[in-house]
PDB file of C-alpha atoms in Angstrom:
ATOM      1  CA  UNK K   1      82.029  90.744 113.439  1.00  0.00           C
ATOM      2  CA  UNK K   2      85.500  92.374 114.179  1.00  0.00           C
ATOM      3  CA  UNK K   3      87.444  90.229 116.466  1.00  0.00           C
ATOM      4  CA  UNK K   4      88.353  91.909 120.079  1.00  0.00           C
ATOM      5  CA  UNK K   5      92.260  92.393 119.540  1.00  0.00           C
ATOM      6  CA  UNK K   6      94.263  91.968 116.575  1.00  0.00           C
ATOM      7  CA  UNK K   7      95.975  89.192 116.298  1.00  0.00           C
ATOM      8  CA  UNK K   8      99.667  89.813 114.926  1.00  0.00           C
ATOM      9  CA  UNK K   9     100.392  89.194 111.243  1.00  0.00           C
ATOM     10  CA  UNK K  10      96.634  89.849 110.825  1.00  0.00           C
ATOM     11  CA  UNK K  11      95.117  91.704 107.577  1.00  0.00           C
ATOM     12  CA  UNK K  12      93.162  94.250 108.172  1.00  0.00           C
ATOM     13  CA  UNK K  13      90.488  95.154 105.738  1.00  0.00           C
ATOM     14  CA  UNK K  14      88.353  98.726 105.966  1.00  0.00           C
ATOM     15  CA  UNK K  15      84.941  98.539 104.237  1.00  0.00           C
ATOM     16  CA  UNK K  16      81.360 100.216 104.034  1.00  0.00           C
ATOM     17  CA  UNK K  17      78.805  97.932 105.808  1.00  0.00           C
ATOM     18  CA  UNK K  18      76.489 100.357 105.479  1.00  0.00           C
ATOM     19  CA  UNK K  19      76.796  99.425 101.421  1.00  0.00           C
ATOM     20  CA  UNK K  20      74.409  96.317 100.023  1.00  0.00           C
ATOM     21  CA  UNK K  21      77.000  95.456  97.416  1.00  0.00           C
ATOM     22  CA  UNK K  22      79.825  95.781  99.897  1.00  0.00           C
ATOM     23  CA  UNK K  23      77.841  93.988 102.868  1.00  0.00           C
ATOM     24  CA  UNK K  24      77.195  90.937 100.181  1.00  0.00           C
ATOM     25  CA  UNK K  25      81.340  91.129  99.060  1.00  0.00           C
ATOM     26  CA  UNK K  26      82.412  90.923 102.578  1.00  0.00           C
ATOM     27  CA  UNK K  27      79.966  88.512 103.684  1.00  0.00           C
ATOM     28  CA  UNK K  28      81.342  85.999 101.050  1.00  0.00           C
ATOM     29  CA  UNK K  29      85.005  86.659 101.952  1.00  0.00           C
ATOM     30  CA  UNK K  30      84.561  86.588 105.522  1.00  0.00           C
ATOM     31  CA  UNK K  31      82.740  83.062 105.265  1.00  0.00           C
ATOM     32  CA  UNK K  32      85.942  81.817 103.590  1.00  0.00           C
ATOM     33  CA  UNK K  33      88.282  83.583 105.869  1.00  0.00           C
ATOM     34  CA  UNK K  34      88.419  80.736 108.176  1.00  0.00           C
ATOM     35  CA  UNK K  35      91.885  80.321 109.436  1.00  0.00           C
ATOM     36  CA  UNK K  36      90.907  84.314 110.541  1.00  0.00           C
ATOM     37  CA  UNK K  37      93.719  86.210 108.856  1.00  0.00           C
ATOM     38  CA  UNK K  38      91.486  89.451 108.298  1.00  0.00           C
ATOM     39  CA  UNK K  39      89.882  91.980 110.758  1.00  0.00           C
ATOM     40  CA  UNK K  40      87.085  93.380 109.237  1.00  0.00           C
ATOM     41  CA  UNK K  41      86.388  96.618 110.455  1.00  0.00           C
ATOM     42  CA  UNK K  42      83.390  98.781 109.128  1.00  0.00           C
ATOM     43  CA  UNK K  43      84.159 102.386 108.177  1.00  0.00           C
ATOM     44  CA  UNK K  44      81.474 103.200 109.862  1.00  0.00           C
ATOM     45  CA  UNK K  45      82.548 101.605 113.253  1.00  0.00           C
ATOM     46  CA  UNK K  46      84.886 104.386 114.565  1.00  0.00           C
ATOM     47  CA  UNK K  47      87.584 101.797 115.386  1.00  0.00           C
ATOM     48  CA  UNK K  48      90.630 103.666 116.320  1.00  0.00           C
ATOM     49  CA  UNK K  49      92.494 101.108 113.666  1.00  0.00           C
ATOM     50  CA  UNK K  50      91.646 103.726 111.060  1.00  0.00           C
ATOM     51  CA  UNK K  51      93.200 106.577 112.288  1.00  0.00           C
ATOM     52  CA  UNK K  52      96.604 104.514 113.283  1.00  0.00           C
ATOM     53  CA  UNK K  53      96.744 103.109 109.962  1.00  0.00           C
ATOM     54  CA  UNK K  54      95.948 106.502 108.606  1.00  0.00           C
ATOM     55  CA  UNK K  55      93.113 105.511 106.778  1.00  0.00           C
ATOM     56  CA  UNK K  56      90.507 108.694 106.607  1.00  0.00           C
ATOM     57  CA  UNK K  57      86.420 107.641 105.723  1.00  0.00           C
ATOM     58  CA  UNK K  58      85.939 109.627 103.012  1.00  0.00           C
ATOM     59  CA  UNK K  59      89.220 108.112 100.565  1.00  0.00           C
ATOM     60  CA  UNK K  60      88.408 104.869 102.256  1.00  0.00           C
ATOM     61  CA  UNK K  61      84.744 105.029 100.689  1.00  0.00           C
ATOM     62  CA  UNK K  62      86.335 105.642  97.078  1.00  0.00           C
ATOM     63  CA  UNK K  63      87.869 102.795  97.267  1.00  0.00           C
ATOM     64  CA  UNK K  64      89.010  99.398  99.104  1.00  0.00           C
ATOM     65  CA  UNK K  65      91.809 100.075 101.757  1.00  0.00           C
ATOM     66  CA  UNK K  66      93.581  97.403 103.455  1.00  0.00           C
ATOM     67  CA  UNK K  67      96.580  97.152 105.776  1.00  0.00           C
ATOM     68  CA  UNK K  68      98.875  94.113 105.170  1.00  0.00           C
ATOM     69  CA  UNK K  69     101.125  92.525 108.085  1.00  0.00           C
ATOM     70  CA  UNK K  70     103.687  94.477 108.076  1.00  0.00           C
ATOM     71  CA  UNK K  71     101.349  98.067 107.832  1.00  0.00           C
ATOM     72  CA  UNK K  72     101.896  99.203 104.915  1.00  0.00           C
ATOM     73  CA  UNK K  73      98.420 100.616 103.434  1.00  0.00           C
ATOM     74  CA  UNK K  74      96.974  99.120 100.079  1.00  0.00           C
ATOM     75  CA  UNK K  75      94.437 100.761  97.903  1.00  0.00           C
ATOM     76  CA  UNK K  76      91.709  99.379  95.197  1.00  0.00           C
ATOM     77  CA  UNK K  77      92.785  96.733  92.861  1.00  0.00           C
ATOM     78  CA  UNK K  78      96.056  95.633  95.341  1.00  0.00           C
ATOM     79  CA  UNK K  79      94.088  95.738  98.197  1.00  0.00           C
ATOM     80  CA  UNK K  80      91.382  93.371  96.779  1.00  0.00           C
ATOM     81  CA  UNK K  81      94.486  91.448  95.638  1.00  0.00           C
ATOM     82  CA  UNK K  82      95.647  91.083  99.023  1.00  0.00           C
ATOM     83  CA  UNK K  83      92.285  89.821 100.750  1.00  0.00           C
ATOM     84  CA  UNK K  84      91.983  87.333  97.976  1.00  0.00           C
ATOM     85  CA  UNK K  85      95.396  85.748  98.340  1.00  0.00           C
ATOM     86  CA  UNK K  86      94.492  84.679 101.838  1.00  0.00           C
ATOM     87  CA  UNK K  87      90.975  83.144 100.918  1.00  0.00           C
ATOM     88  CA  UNK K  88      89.813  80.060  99.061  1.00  0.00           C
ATOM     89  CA  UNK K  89      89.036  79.930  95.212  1.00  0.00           C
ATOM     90  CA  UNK K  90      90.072  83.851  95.267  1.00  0.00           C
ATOM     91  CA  UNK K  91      93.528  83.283  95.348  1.00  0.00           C
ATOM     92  CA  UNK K  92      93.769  81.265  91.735  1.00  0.00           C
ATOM     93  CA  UNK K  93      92.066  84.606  90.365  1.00  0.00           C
ATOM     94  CA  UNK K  94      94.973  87.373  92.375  1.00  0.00           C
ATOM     95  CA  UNK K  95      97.985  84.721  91.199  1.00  0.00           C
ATOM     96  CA  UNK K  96      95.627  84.972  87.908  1.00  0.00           C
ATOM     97  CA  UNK K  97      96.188  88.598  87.243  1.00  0.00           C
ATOM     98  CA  UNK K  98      99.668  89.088  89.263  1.00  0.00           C
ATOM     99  CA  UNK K  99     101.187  86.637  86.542  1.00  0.00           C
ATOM    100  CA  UNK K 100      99.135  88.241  84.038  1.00  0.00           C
ATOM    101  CA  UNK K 101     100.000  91.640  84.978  1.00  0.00           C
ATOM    102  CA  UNK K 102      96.287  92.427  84.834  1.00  0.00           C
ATOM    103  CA  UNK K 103      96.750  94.884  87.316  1.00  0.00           C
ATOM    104  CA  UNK K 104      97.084  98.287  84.632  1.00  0.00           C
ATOM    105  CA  UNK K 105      94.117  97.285  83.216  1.00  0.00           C
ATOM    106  CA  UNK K 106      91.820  96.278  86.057  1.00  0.00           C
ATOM    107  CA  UNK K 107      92.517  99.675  88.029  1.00  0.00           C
ATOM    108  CA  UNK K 108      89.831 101.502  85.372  1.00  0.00           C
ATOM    109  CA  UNK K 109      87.158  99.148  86.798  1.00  0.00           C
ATOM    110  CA  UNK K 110      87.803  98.347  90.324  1.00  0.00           C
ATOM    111  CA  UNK K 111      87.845 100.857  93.428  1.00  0.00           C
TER     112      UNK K 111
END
């Protein structure tokens, strides 16, 4: 559930909850999201966070969109990168491929 106001120097993460996969994705990370660093906020909610962001439903849908601190947008593979940094056992895999430089070769697999 999306919390009532942002908190500053939150994450916010845009996903499909009407999507199994995605519910079961989110679910997990939001379990482990316990210091609360991330608003989740369903694409199909309506929040008015999408629109200031300038995140659009359709792009969104293609892939993973997230909006870091500072509001600057992040798509796919550095989006997911993002999220994982701030969660348990998910940040040894993002430091994983940042130092690896994974990145070029993940983008042909991950939205």
């Amino acid at each position: 559930m999306n919390r009532p106001s942002r908190q500053e120097g939150t994450i916010r993460c845009f996903h499909d909850g009407e999507c199994p996969l995605c519910r079961l994705e989110i679910r997990a990370m939001r379990r482990l999201d316990t210091q609360q660093n991330i608003d989740w906020i369903d694409l199909h909610s309506g929040h008015p966070e999408m629109a200031q962001a300038g995140v659009d439903k359709s792009s969104a849908m293609a892939a993973l969109h997230v909006v870091d601190a500072n509001g600057t947008l992040l798509k796919g593979v550095p989006a997911f990168l993002l999220l994982w940094e701030q969660l348990p056992y998910y940040r040894r895999a993002a430091a994983l491929i940042r130092s690896a430089d994974l990145r070029r070769c993940s983008h042909s697999g991950v939205r």
